[in-house]
Amino acid sequence: MTKVTLTVNGRAVSGDCDDRTLLVHFIREKLGLTGTHVGCDTTQCGACVVHLDGKSVKSCSILAVQAAGSSVTTIEGLAPQGQLHPVQAAFNEHHGLQCGFCTPGMVMTAVDLIGRSGGDLDEDKVRHGLEGNICRCTGYHNIVKAVLSANEQMHGEVRQAAE
Amino acid sequence: MYDTSYHRASSVDEAVNLRSSHDEGRYLSGGMTLIATMKQRLAAPSDLIDLRHIPALKGISVEGRRVRIGAATSHAEVAASSALRAVCPAISDLASMIGDPHVRHMGTIGGSVANDDPAADYPAAVLGLGATVITDRREIAADDFFTGMFETALDEGEMITAIAFDAPDKAGYAKFRNPASRYAITGVFVAKTGSGVRVAVTGAGSNGVFRHAGMEAALSTSWVPESVASVSVDASALMSDLHATAEYRANLVRVMAKRAVASAG
């Protein structure tokens, strides 16, 4: 057993685990943060996406020990005060989900994508940016709408402020 | 996944020493292939030596036309580097086509080149650019590096520290990708330099990445997409699998070569 210490959603946490323990299992089972899902378990579906030091990663394909000393943000960390993050609100408004299983990974991916884009997103770029996330319900259409809407809201405000 | 022991190295020397003291150990870079393979129990290293925290393995330097990419540089960093894009946009474009955004945040150029997956993208760039693979103990020319499917000239315990090359006059990459895995069913990298034209093909060869002499000759005579249209590609040395037959891949080699030349301008 190895003691793994890292920062999750701004809080320092630690737990004992085998070196072979995947980050997603550490998050779900040691920390009880079950918003991060395991879908395919083969790096395909993106239900397990979290941010590792500010970058989206698939937590089913990273060992917890690899993340030691790093800062992790999970879906639970997006709305610490209970008020929805703009991306979550956009998924709600545009009905960007049906069963909801892929949604935590979709939202974490969208937050990363919008953050990196500097506001320069269109439908093609959003669909390309969501390639690592699979949804079996929606056909993606409303997810793309939600991401574009959130992007407009988050970067539109910045643009208005700059003007 | 079978049990394993994790070690985090902070220098190249420490990593190489750790590796040499564990016969069944493996270097771990981004882990986008290795961790998945371990989960399937197709690999069972006794020890993992993490290379992601070694400063000397990170970063991209461009001095004039000379490019050096540290082995632990992620695909996302190669795709986003404006300095690299200014001298060799083809390799940045190639990196932006690997896997998906999350894989590109973790996966590294050194890991991809060392693994030498026959359908990976980077081997085509390294061979097509005539790059030098720099290791902890020597420098290996790309032409000598790739020796077969998942086989390279690396010795036991030898570690790639960087990939270096002179930026070509023109270069382009095009791939026909598997829509599920996003690996190349066939990918072609073309490069034109003062010393000639190089054409490297990945995803298609039954012995891994290879150069195509006929296309190199045709493009040396005339650097236009139409030059490769009539070049014959021998299907007998290509792979057949559930995604594509060897004959289909032979045609894809021509089509991707045309697109790669067109994208190079």
PDB file of C-alpha atoms in Angstrom, chain B residues 66-244:
ATOM      1  CA  ARG B  66      16.756  23.095 -35.698  1.00  0.00           C
ATOM      2  CA  VAL B  67      13.954  21.566 -33.634  1.00  0.00           C
ATOM      3  CA  ARG B  68      14.267  19.557 -30.439  1.00  0.00           C
ATOM      4  CA  ILE B  69      11.224  18.051 -28.729  1.00  0.00           C
ATOM      5  CA  GLY B  70      11.721  16.572 -25.271  1.00  0.00           C
ATOM      6  CA  ALA B  71      10.514  12.983 -25.011  1.00  0.00           C
ATOM      7  CA  ALA B  72       7.977  13.732 -22.262  1.00  0.00           C
ATOM      8  CA  THR B  73       6.350  16.539 -24.264  1.00  0.00           C
ATOM      9  CA  SER B  74       2.649  15.831 -24.683  1.00  0.00           C
ATOM     10  CA  HIS B  75       0.819  15.665 -28.000  1.00  0.00           C
ATOM     11  CA  ALA B  76      -1.250  18.678 -26.879  1.00  0.00           C
ATOM     12  CA  GLU B  77       1.933  20.722 -26.333  1.00  0.00           C
ATOM     13  CA  VAL B  78       3.291  19.789 -29.777  1.00  0.00           C
ATOM     14  CA  ALA B  79      -0.065  20.671 -31.336  1.00  0.00           C
ATOM     15  CA  ALA B  80      -0.237  24.032 -29.555  1.00  0.00           C
ATOM     16  CA  SER B  81       3.389  25.202 -29.937  1.00  0.00           C
ATOM     17  CA  SER B  82       3.470  28.376 -32.027  1.00  0.00           C
ATOM     18  CA  ALA B  83       7.281  28.199 -32.331  1.00  0.00           C
ATOM     19  CA  LEU B  84       7.054  24.699 -33.774  1.00  0.00           C
ATOM     20  CA  ARG B  85       4.086  25.529 -35.963  1.00  0.00           C
ATOM     21  CA  ALA B  86       6.067  28.428 -37.460  1.00  0.00           C
ATOM     22  CA  VAL B  87       8.791  26.118 -38.830  1.00  0.00           C
ATOM     23  CA  CYS B  88       7.055  22.725 -39.192  1.00  0.00           C
ATOM     24  CA  PRO B  89       3.253  22.938 -39.024  1.00  0.00           C
ATOM     25  CA  ALA B  90       2.922  19.357 -40.286  1.00  0.00           C
ATOM     26  CA  ILE B  91       4.116  17.844 -37.001  1.00  0.00           C
ATOM     27  CA  SER B  92       1.795  20.092 -34.977  1.00  0.00           C
ATOM     28  CA  ASP B  93      -1.116  19.098 -37.219  1.00  0.00           C
ATOM     29  CA  LEU B  94      -0.181  15.435 -36.844  1.00  0.00           C
ATOM     30  CA  ALA B  95      -0.125  15.752 -33.051  1.00  0.00           C
ATOM     31  CA  SER B  96      -3.570  17.391 -33.099  1.00  0.00           C
ATOM     32  CA  MET B  97      -4.983  14.294 -34.857  1.00  0.00           C
ATOM     33  CA  ILE B  98      -3.803  11.746 -32.279  1.00  0.00           C
ATOM     34  CA  GLY B  99      -6.520  10.105 -30.175  1.00  0.00           C
ATOM     35  CA  ASP B 100      -8.751  12.665 -28.456  1.00  0.00           C
ATOM     36  CA  PRO B 101      -8.103  15.783 -26.331  1.00  0.00           C
ATOM     37  CA  HIS B 102      -7.715  13.810 -23.097  1.00  0.00           C
ATOM     38  CA  VAL B 103      -5.273  11.339 -24.632  1.00  0.00           C
ATOM     39  CA  ARG B 104      -3.312  14.257 -26.117  1.00  0.00           C
ATOM     40  CA  HIS B 105      -2.974  15.829 -22.665  1.00  0.00           C
ATOM     41  CA  MET B 106      -1.233  12.715 -21.311  1.00  0.00           C
ATOM     42  CA  GLY B 107       0.399  10.903 -24.245  1.00  0.00           C
ATOM     43  CA  THR B 108       3.971  11.859 -25.149  1.00  0.00           C
ATOM     44  CA  ILE B 109       6.104  11.812 -28.278  1.00  0.00           C
ATOM     45  CA  GLY B 110       8.792   9.702 -26.596  1.00  0.00           C
ATOM     46  CA  GLY B 111       6.270   7.122 -25.455  1.00  0.00           C
ATOM     47  CA  SER B 112       4.699   6.869 -28.900  1.00  0.00           C
ATOM     48  CA  VAL B 113       8.042   6.533 -30.691  1.00  0.00           C
ATOM     49  CA  ALA B 114       9.405   3.989 -28.197  1.00  0.00           C
ATOM     50  CA  ASN B 115       6.240   1.885 -28.412  1.00  0.00           C
ATOM     51  CA  ASP B 116       6.326   1.955 -32.240  1.00  0.00           C
ATOM     52  CA  ASP B 117       2.727   0.883 -32.700  1.00  0.00           C
ATOM     53  CA  PRO B 118       2.363   0.017 -36.412  1.00  0.00           C
ATOM     54  CA  ALA B 119      -0.691   2.321 -36.592  1.00  0.00           C
ATOM     55  CA  ALA B 120       0.692   5.235 -34.540  1.00  0.00           C
ATOM     56  CA  ASP B 121       1.175   8.655 -36.145  1.00  0.00           C
ATOM     57  CA  TYR B 122       4.510   9.844 -34.758  1.00  0.00           C
ATOM     58  CA  PRO B 123       6.670   7.091 -36.312  1.00  0.00           C
ATOM     59  CA  ALA B 124       5.633   8.435 -39.741  1.00  0.00           C
ATOM     60  CA  ALA B 125       6.764  11.950 -38.790  1.00  0.00           C
ATOM     61  CA  VAL B 126      10.047  10.800 -37.255  1.00  0.00           C
ATOM     62  CA  LEU B 127      10.893   8.658 -40.292  1.00  0.00           C
ATOM     63  CA  GLY B 128       9.516  11.171 -42.791  1.00  0.00           C
ATOM     64  CA  LEU B 129      11.517  14.043 -41.304  1.00  0.00           C
ATOM     65  CA  GLY B 130      14.670  11.928 -41.093  1.00  0.00           C
ATOM     66  CA  ALA B 131      14.746  12.868 -37.425  1.00  0.00           C
ATOM     67  CA  THR B 132      17.302  11.798 -34.844  1.00  0.00           C
ATOM     68  CA  VAL B 133      16.131   9.797 -31.844  1.00  0.00           C
ATOM     69  CA  ILE B 134      18.224  10.908 -28.877  1.00  0.00           C
ATOM     70  CA  THR B 135      18.509   8.480 -25.979  1.00  0.00           C
ATOM     71  CA  ASP B 136      20.229   8.475 -22.603  1.00  0.00           C
ATOM     72  CA  ARG B 137      23.301   6.915 -24.254  1.00  0.00           C
ATOM     73  CA  ARG B 138      23.434   7.702 -28.005  1.00  0.00           C
ATOM     74  CA  GLU B 139      21.773   9.200 -31.063  1.00  0.00           C
ATOM     75  CA  ILE B 140      19.931   6.945 -33.519  1.00  0.00           C
ATOM     76  CA  ALA B 141      18.940   7.970 -37.057  1.00  0.00           C
ATOM     77  CA  ALA B 142      15.258   7.386 -37.815  1.00  0.00           C
ATOM     78  CA  ASP B 143      16.212   5.090 -40.703  1.00  0.00           C
ATOM     79  CA  ASP B 144      17.928   2.779 -38.194  1.00  0.00           C
ATOM     80  CA  PHE B 145      15.409   3.157 -35.376  1.00  0.00           C
ATOM     81  CA  PHE B 146      12.177   1.451 -36.477  1.00  0.00           C
ATOM     82  CA  THR B 147      12.925  -2.240 -36.949  1.00  0.00           C
ATOM     83  CA  GLY B 148       9.444  -3.820 -37.066  1.00  0.00           C
ATOM     84  CA  MET B 149       6.019  -3.906 -35.426  1.00  0.00           C
ATOM     85  CA  PHE B 150       6.494  -2.652 -31.848  1.00  0.00           C
ATOM     86  CA  GLU B 151      10.234  -3.224 -32.442  1.00  0.00           C
ATOM     87  CA  THR B 152      12.905  -0.529 -32.280  1.00  0.00           C
ATOM     88  CA  ALA B 153      16.681  -0.267 -32.063  1.00  0.00           C
ATOM     89  CA  LEU B 154      16.413   0.628 -28.360  1.00  0.00           C
ATOM     90  CA  ASP B 155      18.418  -1.640 -26.075  1.00  0.00           C
ATOM     91  CA  GLU B 156      16.983  -3.066 -22.873  1.00  0.00           C
ATOM     92  CA  GLY B 157      16.585  -0.151 -20.443  1.00  0.00           C
ATOM     93  CA  GLU B 158      17.541   2.491 -23.008  1.00  0.00           C
ATOM     94  CA  MET B 159      15.387   5.622 -22.774  1.00  0.00           C
ATOM     95  CA  ILE B 160      14.439   8.174 -25.435  1.00  0.00           C
ATOM     96  CA  THR B 161      15.195  11.669 -24.142  1.00  0.00           C
ATOM     97  CA  ALA B 162      14.346  13.772 -27.212  1.00  0.00           C
ATOM     98  CA  ILE B 163      13.505  13.833 -30.908  1.00  0.00           C
ATOM     99  CA  ALA B 164      15.502  16.310 -33.040  1.00  0.00           C
ATOM    100  CA  PHE B 165      15.292  17.336 -36.681  1.00  0.00           C
ATOM    101  CA  ASP B 166      15.921  20.138 -39.141  1.00  0.00           C
ATOM    102  CA  ALA B 167      12.650  21.733 -40.212  1.00  0.00           C
ATOM    103  CA  PRO B 168      11.935  20.741 -43.825  1.00  0.00           C
ATOM    104  CA  ASP B 169      11.163  23.184 -46.648  1.00  0.00           C
ATOM    105  CA  LYS B 170       7.721  21.599 -46.914  1.00  0.00           C
ATOM    106  CA  ALA B 171       5.942  18.789 -45.118  1.00  0.00           C
ATOM    107  CA  GLY B 172       2.450  17.376 -44.782  1.00  0.00           C
ATOM    108  CA  TYR B 173       0.627  14.504 -43.123  1.00  0.00           C
ATOM    109  CA  ALA B 174      -2.680  12.900 -44.021  1.00  0.00           C
ATOM    110  CA  LYS B 175      -4.322   9.915 -42.443  1.00  0.00           C
ATOM    111  CA  PHE B 176      -7.348   7.756 -43.007  1.00  0.00           C
ATOM    112  CA  ARG B 177      -8.269   7.032 -39.450  1.00  0.00           C
ATOM    113  CA  ASN B 178     -10.199   4.350 -37.714  1.00  0.00           C
ATOM    114  CA  PRO B 179     -13.229   6.311 -36.477  1.00  0.00           C
ATOM    115  CA  ALA B 180     -13.378   4.416 -33.168  1.00  0.00           C
ATOM    116  CA  SER B 181      -9.733   4.229 -32.127  1.00  0.00           C
ATOM    117  CA  ARG B 182      -8.530   7.176 -34.248  1.00  0.00           C
ATOM    118  CA  TYR B 183      -5.388   5.233 -35.067  1.00  0.00           C
ATOM    119  CA  ALA B 184      -4.232   5.412 -38.679  1.00  0.00           C
ATOM    120  CA  ILE B 185      -5.649   2.740 -40.978  1.00  0.00           C
ATOM    121  CA  THR B 186      -3.153   4.385 -43.299  1.00  0.00           C
ATOM    122  CA  GLY B 187      -1.183   7.588 -42.735  1.00  0.00           C
ATOM    123  CA  VAL B 188       1.431   9.191 -44.984  1.00  0.00           C
ATOM    124  CA  PHE B 189       3.981  11.837 -44.028  1.00  0.00           C
ATOM    125  CA  VAL B 190       5.789  13.647 -46.845  1.00  0.00           C
ATOM    126  CA  ALA B 191       8.748  16.019 -46.442  1.00  0.00           C
ATOM    127  CA  LYS B 192      10.841  18.023 -48.895  1.00  0.00           C
ATOM    128  CA  THR B 193      14.277  19.197 -47.838  1.00  0.00           C
ATOM    129  CA  GLY B 194      17.469  20.406 -49.479  1.00  0.00           C
ATOM    130  CA  SER B 195      18.723  16.823 -49.511  1.00  0.00           C
ATOM    131  CA  GLY B 196      15.641  15.287 -51.104  1.00  0.00           C
ATOM    132  CA  VAL B 197      12.118  14.027 -50.557  1.00  0.00           C
ATOM    133  CA  ARG B 198      11.045  11.502 -47.922  1.00  0.00           C
ATOM    134  CA  VAL B 199       7.736   9.642 -47.820  1.00  0.00           C
ATOM    135  CA  ALA B 200       6.886   7.583 -44.717  1.00  0.00           C
ATOM    136  CA  VAL B 201       3.836   5.343 -44.405  1.00  0.00           C
ATOM    137  CA  THR B 202       2.254   4.202 -41.127  1.00  0.00           C
ATOM    138  CA  GLY B 203      -0.748   1.992 -40.377  1.00  0.00           C
ATOM    139  CA  ALA B 204      -0.345  -0.012 -43.561  1.00  0.00           C
ATOM    140  CA  GLY B 205       2.901  -1.988 -43.523  1.00  0.00           C
ATOM    141  CA  SER B 206       2.933  -5.518 -42.139  1.00  0.00           C
ATOM    142  CA  ASN B 207       6.359  -4.714 -40.696  1.00  0.00           C
ATOM    143  CA  GLY B 208       5.517  -1.298 -39.258  1.00  0.00           C
ATOM    144  CA  VAL B 209       6.333   2.170 -40.595  1.00  0.00           C
ATOM    145  CA  PHE B 210       8.254   2.259 -43.900  1.00  0.00           C
ATOM    146  CA  ARG B 211       9.527   4.628 -46.608  1.00  0.00           C
ATOM    147  CA  HIS B 212       8.255   4.395 -50.168  1.00  0.00           C
ATOM    148  CA  ALA B 213      11.091   4.778 -52.684  1.00  0.00           C
ATOM    149  CA  GLY B 214       8.793   5.015 -55.721  1.00  0.00           C
ATOM    150  CA  MET B 215       6.876   7.942 -54.288  1.00  0.00           C
ATOM    151  CA  GLU B 216      10.062   9.665 -53.152  1.00  0.00           C
ATOM    152  CA  ALA B 217      11.423   9.436 -56.704  1.00  0.00           C
ATOM    153  CA  ALA B 218       8.187  10.709 -58.240  1.00  0.00           C
ATOM    154  CA  LEU B 219       7.942  13.655 -55.846  1.00  0.00           C
ATOM    155  CA  SER B 220      11.622  14.499 -56.321  1.00  0.00           C
ATOM    156  CA  THR B 221      10.905  14.926 -60.020  1.00  0.00           C
ATOM    157  CA  SER B 222       7.749  16.954 -59.442  1.00  0.00           C
ATOM    158  CA  TRP B 223       6.354  18.014 -56.056  1.00  0.00           C
ATOM    159  CA  VAL B 224       2.650  18.000 -56.916  1.00  0.00           C
ATOM    160  CA  PRO B 225      -0.120  15.681 -55.631  1.00  0.00           C
ATOM    161  CA  GLU B 226      -0.625  14.163 -59.108  1.00  0.00           C
ATOM    162  CA  SER B 227       2.950  12.822 -59.073  1.00  0.00           C
ATOM    163  CA  VAL B 228       2.065   9.982 -56.720  1.00  0.00           C
ATOM    164  CA  ALA B 229      -1.216   9.041 -58.425  1.00  0.00           C
ATOM    165  CA  SER B 230       0.412   6.609 -60.850  1.00  0.00           C
ATOM    166  CA  VAL B 231       3.059   5.201 -58.487  1.00  0.00           C
ATOM    167  CA  SER B 232       2.463   1.517 -57.850  1.00  0.00           C
ATOM    168  CA  VAL B 233       2.173   0.350 -54.237  1.00  0.00           C
ATOM    169  CA  ASP B 234       2.896  -3.324 -53.581  1.00  0.00           C
ATOM    170  CA  ALA B 235       0.014  -4.743 -51.533  1.00  0.00           C
ATOM    171  CA  SER B 236       1.896  -7.929 -50.665  1.00  0.00           C
ATOM    172  CA  ALA B 237       3.853  -6.130 -47.933  1.00  0.00           C
ATOM    173  CA  LEU B 238       0.761  -4.502 -46.394  1.00  0.00           C
ATOM    174  CA  MET B 239      -1.556  -5.544 -43.564  1.00  0.00           C
ATOM    175  CA  SER B 240      -5.012  -7.022 -43.921  1.00  0.00           C
ATOM    176  CA  ASP B 241      -7.384  -6.894 -40.962  1.00  0.00           C
ATOM    177  CA  LEU B 242     -11.081  -6.397 -40.269  1.00  0.00           C
ATOM    178  CA  HIS B 243     -10.746  -2.685 -41.037  1.00  0.00           C
ATOM    179  CA  ALA B 244      -9.148  -2.893 -44.483  1.00  0.00           C
TER     180      ALA B 244
END
